[in-house]
Coordinates of C-alpha atoms and ligand atoms in Angstrom, one line a residue:
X1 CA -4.9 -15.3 -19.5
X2 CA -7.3 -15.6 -16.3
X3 CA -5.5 -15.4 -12.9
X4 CA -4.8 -19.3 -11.9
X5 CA -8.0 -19.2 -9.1
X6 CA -8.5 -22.5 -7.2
X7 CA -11.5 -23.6 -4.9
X8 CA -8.9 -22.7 -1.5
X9 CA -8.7 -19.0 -3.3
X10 CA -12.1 -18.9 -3.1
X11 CA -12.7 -19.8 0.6
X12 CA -9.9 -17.7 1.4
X13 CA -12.1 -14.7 -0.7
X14 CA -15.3 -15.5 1.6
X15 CA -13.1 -15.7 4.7
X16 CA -11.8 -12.3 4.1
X17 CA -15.4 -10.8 3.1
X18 CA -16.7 -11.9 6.7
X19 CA -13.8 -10.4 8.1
X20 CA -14.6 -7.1 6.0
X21 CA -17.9 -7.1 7.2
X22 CA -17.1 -7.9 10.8
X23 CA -14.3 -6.5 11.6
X24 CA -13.9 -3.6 9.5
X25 CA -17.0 -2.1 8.0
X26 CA -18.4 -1.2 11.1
X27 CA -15.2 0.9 12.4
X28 CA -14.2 2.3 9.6
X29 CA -15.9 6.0 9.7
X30 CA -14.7 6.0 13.2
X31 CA -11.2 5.3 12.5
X32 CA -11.6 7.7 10.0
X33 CA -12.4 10.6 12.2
X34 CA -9.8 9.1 14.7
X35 CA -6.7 9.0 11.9
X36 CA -5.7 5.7 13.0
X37 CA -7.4 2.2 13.1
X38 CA -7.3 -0.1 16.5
X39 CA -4.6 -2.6 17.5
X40 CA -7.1 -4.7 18.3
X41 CA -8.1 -4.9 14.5
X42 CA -4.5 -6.0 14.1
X43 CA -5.2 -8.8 16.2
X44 CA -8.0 -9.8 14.8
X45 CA -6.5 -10.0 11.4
X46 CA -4.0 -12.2 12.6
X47 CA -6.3 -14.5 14.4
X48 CA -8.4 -14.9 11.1
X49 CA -5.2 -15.6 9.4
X50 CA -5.4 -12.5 7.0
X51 CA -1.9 -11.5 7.8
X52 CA 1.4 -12.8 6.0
X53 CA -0.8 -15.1 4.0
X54 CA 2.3 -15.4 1.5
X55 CA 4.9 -15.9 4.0
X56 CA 6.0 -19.3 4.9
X57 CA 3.8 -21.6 7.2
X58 CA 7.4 -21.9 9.0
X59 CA 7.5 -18.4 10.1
X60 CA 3.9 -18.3 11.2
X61 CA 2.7 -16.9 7.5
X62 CA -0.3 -18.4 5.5
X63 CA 1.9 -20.6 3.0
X64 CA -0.3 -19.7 0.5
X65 CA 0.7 -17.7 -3.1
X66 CA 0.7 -14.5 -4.1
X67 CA -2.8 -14.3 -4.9
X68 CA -3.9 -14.1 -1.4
X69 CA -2.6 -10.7 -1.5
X70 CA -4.5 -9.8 -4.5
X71 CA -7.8 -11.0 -3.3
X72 CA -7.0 -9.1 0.3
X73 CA -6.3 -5.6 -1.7
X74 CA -9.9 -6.4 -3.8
X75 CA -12.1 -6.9 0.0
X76 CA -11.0 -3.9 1.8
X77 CA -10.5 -2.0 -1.5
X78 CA -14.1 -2.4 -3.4
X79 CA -14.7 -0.8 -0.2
X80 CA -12.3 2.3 -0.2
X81 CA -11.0 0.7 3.1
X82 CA -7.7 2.4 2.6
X83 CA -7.3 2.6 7.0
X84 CA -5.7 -1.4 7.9
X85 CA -1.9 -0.7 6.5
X86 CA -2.4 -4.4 6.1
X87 CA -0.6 -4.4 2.8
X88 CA 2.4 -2.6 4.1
X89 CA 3.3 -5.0 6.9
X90 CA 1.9 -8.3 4.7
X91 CA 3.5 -7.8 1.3
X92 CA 5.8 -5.0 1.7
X93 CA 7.8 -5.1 4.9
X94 CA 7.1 -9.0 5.5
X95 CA 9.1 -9.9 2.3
X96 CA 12.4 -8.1 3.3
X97 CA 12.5 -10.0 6.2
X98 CA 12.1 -13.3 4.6
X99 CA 14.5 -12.5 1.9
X100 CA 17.2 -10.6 3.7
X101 CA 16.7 -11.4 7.4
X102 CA 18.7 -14.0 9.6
X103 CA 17.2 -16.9 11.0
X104 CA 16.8 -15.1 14.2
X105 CA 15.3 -11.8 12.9
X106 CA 13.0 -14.4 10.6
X107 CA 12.1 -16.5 13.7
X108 CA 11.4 -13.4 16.2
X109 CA 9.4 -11.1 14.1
X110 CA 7.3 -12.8 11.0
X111 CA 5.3 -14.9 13.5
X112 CA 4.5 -12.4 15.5
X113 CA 3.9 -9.8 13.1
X114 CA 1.7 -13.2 11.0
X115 CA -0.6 -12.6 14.7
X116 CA -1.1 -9.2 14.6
X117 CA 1.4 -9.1 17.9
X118 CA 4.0 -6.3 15.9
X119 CA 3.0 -4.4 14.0
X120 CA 5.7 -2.8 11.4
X121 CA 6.6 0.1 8.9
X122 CA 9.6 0.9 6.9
X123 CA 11.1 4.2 6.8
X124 CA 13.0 5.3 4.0
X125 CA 11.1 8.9 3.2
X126 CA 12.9 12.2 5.0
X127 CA 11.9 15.8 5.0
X128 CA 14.5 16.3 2.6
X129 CA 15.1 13.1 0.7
X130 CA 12.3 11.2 -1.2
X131 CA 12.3 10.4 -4.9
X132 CA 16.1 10.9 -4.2
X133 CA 17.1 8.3 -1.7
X134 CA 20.2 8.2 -2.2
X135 CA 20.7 11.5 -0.2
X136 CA 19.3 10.3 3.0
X137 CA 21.1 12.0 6.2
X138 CA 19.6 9.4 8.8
X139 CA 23.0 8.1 10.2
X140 CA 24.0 4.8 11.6
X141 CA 27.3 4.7 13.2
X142 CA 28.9 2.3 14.4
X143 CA 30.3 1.7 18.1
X144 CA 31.5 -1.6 18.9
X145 CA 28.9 -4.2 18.9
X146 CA 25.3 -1.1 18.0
X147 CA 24.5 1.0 15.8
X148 CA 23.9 4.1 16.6
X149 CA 20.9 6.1 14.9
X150 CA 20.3 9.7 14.5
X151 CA 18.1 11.5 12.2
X152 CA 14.2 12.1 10.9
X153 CA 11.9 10.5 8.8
X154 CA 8.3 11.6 7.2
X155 CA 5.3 10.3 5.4
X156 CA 5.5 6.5 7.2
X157 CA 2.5 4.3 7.0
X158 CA 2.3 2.6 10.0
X159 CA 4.2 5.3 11.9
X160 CA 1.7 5.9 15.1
X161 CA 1.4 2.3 15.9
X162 CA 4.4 0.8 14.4
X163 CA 6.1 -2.0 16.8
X164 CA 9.2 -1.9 15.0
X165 CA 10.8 -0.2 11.9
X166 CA 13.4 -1.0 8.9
X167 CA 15.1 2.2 8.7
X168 CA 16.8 3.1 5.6
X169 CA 20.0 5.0 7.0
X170 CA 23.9 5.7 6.4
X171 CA 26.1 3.4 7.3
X172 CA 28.9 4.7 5.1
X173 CA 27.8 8.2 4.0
X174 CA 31.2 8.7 1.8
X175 CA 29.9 6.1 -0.1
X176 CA 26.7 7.3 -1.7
X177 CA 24.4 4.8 -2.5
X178 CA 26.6 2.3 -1.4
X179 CA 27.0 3.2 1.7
X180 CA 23.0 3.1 2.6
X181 CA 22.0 0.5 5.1
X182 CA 18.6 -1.5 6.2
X183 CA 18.3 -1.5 10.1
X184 CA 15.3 -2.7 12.4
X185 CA 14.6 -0.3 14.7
X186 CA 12.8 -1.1 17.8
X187 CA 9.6 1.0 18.8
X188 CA 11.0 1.0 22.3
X189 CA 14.4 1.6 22.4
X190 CA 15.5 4.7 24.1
X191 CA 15.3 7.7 21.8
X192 CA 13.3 6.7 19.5
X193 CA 10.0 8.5 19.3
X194 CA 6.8 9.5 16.8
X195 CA 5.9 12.5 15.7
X196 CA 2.0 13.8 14.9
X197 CA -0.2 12.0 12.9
X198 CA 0.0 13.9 10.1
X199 CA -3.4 14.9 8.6
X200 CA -4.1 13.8 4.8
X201 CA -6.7 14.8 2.1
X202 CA -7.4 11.4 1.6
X203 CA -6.4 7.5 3.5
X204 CA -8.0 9.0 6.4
X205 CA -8.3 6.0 8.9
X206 CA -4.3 5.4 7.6
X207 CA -1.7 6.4 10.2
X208 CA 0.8 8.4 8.7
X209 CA 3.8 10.0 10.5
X210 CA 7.0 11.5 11.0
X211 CA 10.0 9.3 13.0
X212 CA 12.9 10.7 15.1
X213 CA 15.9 8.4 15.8
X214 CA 17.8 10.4 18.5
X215 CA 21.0 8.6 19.1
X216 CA 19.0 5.4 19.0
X217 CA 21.5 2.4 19.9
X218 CA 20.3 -1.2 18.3
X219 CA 22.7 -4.3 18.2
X220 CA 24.5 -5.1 14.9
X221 CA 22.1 -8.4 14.6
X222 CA 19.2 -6.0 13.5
X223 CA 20.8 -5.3 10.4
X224 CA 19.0 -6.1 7.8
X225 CA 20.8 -7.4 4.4
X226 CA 24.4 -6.4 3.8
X227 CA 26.3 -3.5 5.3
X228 CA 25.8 -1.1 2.3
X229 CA 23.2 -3.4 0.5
X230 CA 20.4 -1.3 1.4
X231 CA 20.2 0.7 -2.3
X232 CA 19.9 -2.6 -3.9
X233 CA 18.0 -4.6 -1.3
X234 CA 15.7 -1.6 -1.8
X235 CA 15.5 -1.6 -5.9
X236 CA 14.6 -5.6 -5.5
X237 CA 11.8 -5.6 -3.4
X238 CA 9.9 -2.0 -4.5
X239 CA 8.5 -4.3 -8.3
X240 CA 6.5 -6.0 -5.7
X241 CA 5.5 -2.6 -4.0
X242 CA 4.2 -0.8 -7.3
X243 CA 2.3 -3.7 -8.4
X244 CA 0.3 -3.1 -5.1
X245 CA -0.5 0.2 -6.1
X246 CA -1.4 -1.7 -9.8
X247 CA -3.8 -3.9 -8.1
X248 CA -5.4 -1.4 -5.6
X249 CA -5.9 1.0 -9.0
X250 CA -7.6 -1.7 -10.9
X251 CA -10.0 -2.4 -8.1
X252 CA -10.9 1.2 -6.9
X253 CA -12.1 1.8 -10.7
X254 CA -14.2 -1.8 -11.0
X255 CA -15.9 -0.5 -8.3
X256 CA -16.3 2.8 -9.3
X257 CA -18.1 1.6 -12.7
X258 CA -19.8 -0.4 -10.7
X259 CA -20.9 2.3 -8.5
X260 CA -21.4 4.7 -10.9
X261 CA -23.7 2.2 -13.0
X262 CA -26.5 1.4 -10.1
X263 CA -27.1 5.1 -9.6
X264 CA -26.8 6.3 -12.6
X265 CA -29.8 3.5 -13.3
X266 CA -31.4 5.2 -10.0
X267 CA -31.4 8.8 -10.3
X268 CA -33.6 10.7 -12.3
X269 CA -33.7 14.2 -14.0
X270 CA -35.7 15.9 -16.6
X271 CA -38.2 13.0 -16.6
X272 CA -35.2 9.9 -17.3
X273 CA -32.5 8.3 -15.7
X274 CA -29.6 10.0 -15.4
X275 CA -28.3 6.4 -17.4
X276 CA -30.3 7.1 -20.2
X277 CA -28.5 10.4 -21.7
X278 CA -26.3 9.8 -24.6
X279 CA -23.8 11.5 -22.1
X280 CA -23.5 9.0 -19.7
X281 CA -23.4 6.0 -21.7
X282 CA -20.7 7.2 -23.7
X283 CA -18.2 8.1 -20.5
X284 CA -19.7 4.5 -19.2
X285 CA -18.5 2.9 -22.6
X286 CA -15.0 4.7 -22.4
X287 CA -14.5 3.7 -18.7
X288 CA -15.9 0.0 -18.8
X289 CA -13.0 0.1 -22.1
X290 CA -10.5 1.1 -19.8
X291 CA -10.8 -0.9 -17.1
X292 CA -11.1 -4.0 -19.5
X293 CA -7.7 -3.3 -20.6
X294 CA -7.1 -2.0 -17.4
X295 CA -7.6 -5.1 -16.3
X296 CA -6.1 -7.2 -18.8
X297 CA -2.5 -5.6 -18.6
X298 CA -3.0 -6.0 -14.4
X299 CA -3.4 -9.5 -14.6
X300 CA -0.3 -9.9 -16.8
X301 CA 1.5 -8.3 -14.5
X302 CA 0.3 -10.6 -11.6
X303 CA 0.9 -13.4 -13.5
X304 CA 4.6 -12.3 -14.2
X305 CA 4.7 -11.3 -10.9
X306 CA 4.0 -14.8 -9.6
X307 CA 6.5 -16.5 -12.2
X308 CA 9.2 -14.1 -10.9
X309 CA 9.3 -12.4 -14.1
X310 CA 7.8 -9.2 -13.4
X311 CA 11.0 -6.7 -14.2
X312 CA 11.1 -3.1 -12.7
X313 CA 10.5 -0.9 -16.1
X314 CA 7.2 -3.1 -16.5
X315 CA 6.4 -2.7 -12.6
X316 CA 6.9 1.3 -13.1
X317 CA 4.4 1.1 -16.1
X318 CA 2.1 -1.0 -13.6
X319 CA 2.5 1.9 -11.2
X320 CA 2.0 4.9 -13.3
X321 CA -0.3 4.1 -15.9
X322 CA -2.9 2.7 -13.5
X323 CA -2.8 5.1 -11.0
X324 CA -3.2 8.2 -13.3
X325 CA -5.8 6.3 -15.0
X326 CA -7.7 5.7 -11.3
X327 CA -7.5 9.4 -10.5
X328 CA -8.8 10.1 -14.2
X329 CA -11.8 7.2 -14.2
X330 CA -12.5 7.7 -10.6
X331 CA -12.4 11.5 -11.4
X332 CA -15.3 10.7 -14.5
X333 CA -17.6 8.6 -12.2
X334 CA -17.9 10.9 -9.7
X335 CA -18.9 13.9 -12.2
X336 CA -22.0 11.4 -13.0
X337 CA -23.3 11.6 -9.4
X338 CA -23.8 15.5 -9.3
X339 CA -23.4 16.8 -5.7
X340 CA -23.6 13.4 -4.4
X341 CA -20.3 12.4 -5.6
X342 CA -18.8 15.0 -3.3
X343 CA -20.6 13.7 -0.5
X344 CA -18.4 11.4 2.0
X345 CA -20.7 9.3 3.0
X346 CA -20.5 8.3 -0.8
X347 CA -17.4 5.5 -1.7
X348 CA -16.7 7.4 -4.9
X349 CA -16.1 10.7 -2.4
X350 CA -13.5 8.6 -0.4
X351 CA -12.2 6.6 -3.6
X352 CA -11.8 10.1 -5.3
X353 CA -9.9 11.2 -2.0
X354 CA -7.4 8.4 -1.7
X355 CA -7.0 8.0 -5.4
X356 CA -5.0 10.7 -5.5
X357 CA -2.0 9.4 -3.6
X358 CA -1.2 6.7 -5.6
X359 CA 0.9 8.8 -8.4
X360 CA 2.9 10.2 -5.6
X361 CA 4.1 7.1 -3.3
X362 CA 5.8 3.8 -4.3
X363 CA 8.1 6.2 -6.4
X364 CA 6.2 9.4 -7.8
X365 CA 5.0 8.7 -11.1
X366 CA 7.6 11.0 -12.6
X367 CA 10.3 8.5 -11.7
X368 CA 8.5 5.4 -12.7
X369 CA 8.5 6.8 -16.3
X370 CA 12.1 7.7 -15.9
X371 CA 12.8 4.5 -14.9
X372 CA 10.6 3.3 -18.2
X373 CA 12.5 5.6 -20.2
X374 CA 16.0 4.1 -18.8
X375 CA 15.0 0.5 -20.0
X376 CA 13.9 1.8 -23.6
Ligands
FAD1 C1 0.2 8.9 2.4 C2 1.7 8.6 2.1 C3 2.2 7.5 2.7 C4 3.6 7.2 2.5 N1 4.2 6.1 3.1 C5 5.5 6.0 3.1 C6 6.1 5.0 3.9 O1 5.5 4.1 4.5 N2 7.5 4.9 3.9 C7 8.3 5.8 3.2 O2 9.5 5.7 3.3 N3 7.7 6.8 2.5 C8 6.4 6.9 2.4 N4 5.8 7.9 1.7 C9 6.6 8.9 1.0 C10 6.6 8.8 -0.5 O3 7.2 7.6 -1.0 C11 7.2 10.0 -1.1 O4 6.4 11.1 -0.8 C12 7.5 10.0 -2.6 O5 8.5 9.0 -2.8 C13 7.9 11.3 -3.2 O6 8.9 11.9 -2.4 P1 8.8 13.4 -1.9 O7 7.5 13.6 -1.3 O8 10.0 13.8 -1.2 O9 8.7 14.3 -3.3 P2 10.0 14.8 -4.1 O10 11.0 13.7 -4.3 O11 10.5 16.1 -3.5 O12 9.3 15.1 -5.5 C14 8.6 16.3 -5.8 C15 8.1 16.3 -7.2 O13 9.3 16.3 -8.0 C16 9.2 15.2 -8.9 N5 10.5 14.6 -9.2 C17 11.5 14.1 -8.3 N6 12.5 13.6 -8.9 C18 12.3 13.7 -10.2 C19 13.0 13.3 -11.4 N7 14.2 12.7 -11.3 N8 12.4 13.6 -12.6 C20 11.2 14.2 -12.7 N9 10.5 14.6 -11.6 C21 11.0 14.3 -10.4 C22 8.3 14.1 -8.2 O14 7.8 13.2 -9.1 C23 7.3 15.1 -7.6 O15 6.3 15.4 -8.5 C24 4.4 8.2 1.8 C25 3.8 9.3 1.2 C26 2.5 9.5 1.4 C27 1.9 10.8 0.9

């Protein structure tokens, strides 16, 4: 079944191209060579209303439905316009907040963060602990009406500009997963500081960092969920998370097909196009089959998604079947541009680059097919 588009989907679609064009294309090389893209880009997003689009008109957000997101992901993404860590703050940390936050937190930070005014990151990953959360050492103890903080965290999107933070720490570290706690940290409260951006092989304009949380007191009130709720509040929002990764997959190899098609048309050697060998139409055949179904399965997904039916084995098959099937189509596409393919300046070069990422966050792909394998 088609995805339910309506006419205000597609102004919203033209909207966000504009902005694309505007506000994005022209920086994005820079920010690449810079690691991390501009605040003022933040703003900008907000001002044009590309930020929360899901969230409540009450809290500042967009009011609109889930495929706002989807059509965001497709604009910056046909692009390989991996730098805004729009998606992150939008549909990743913006939904904890609605679901588990109090009024307050709700009426403080979503219409801010819908303006581009915070920006935010959420910080479960540690040197030590990844796959495994449950054997996180960041500590939250408590003394009278705080929290205090202490630990180190790695790999967070977001992490050089990040206004504030849901750390995933121990409250109750007797208790294993039990005892894990959400907590909104504070960019500026004493002891909290960044590391260095750390320097990827691909997402280049994406700011990724480490965190230290050195004795870092916040009140009670910025917990997030329920005092040892953090395992599950976790679990019930990361669905949402992996279909992301789903939609961004899907995209990157429409584009790549695309791509791939126009010069493969263009380019010529030993007196044809480079289209015409019996070669090249037959990977183009296998690849335009794989996104079809590629494509097909997404939008089941979405559609299940957006009926609240999407379970987690089905969201880990989402995860880890699209994204080793990006790496794999992206990976045939670019072998049909020659040398050119492993040019930057080339979107299947940068495609090819950040592809590669997507079987390892959200939950490597190894544990999405554990988590498949759990539900058989
Ligand atoms: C660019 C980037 C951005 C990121 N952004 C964020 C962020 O914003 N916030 C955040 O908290 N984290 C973030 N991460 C971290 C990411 O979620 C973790 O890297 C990921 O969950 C894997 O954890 P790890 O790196 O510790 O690998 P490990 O858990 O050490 O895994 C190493 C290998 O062992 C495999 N493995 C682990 N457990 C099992 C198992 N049970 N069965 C079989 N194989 C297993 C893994 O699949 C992997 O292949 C980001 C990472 C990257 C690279």
């Amino acid at each position: 079944m088609a995805l339910p588009y309506a006419s205000e989907h597609v102004q919203f679609r033209e909207s966000v191209r504009r902005f694309v064009d505007k506000e994005i294309a022209p920086h994005h090389a820079r920010w690449e060579e810079e690691g991390v893209i501009s605040r003022e880009a933040w703003r900008r997003a907000g001002e044009a209303g590309l930020l929360l689009t899901n969230i409540p008109a009450e809290y500042g957000g967009g009011g609109a439905d889930f495929l706002t997101s989807v059509i965001m992901i497709e604009e910056m993404m046909c692009h390989v316009f991996s730098g805004p860590g729009f998606r992150l703050h939008s549909d990743i940390v913006a939904p904890y907040i609605l679901h588990l936050g109090t009024g307050e937190q709700k009426k403080r930070l979503l219409p801010a963060m819908a303006r581009g005014e915070i920006i935010t990151a959420i910080a479960m990953t540690e040197p030590g602990a990844g796959s495994d959360l449950q054997s996180i050492r960041t500590r939250a103890r408590r003394d009278g009406d705080e929290f205090v903080i202490s630990g180190q965290k790695t790999f967070i999107t977001n992490g050089q500009l990040a206004d504030v933070v849901i750390v995933a720490c121990k409250t109750d570290p007797a208790a294993g997963a039990k005892g894990t706690s959400l907590i909104l940290v504070e960019a500026s409260r004493p002891g909290f500081s960044r590391g260095r951006n750390l320097e990827k092989i691909g997402m280049k304009a994406q700011d990724t960092s480490e965190l230290f949380f050195d004795e870092v007191r916040v009140p009670v009130a910025n917990l997030l969920g329920r005092e040892g709720g953090g395992f599950g509040h976790l679990m019930s929002e990361l669905p949402q998370e992996r279909l992301l990764v789903g939609i961004t997959a899907v995209t990157v190899m429409e584009a790549a097909l695309r791509w791939t098609l126009d010069y493969t048309r263009d380019r010529k050697a030993f007196g044809r196009t480079i289209a015409d060998f019996q070669n090249t139409r037959f990977k183009l055949a296998e690849v335009k089959t794989e996104v079809t179904v590629a494509r097909t399965f997404l939008d089941d997904c979405i559609l299940k998604h957006m009926r609240r039916e999407l379970d987690v084995a089905t969201a880990a098959m989402c995860k880890w079947w699209l994204s080793e099937l990006e790496c794999r189509v992206v990976d045939t596409c670019l072998q049909l541009f020659g040398g050119y393919g492993y040019m930057r300046e080339y979107p299947i070069a940068r495609a090819y680059e950040d592809a590669r990422v997507h079987r390892i966050y959200a939950g490597s792909n190894e544990v999405m097919k554990e988590i498949v394998a759990r539900s058989l």
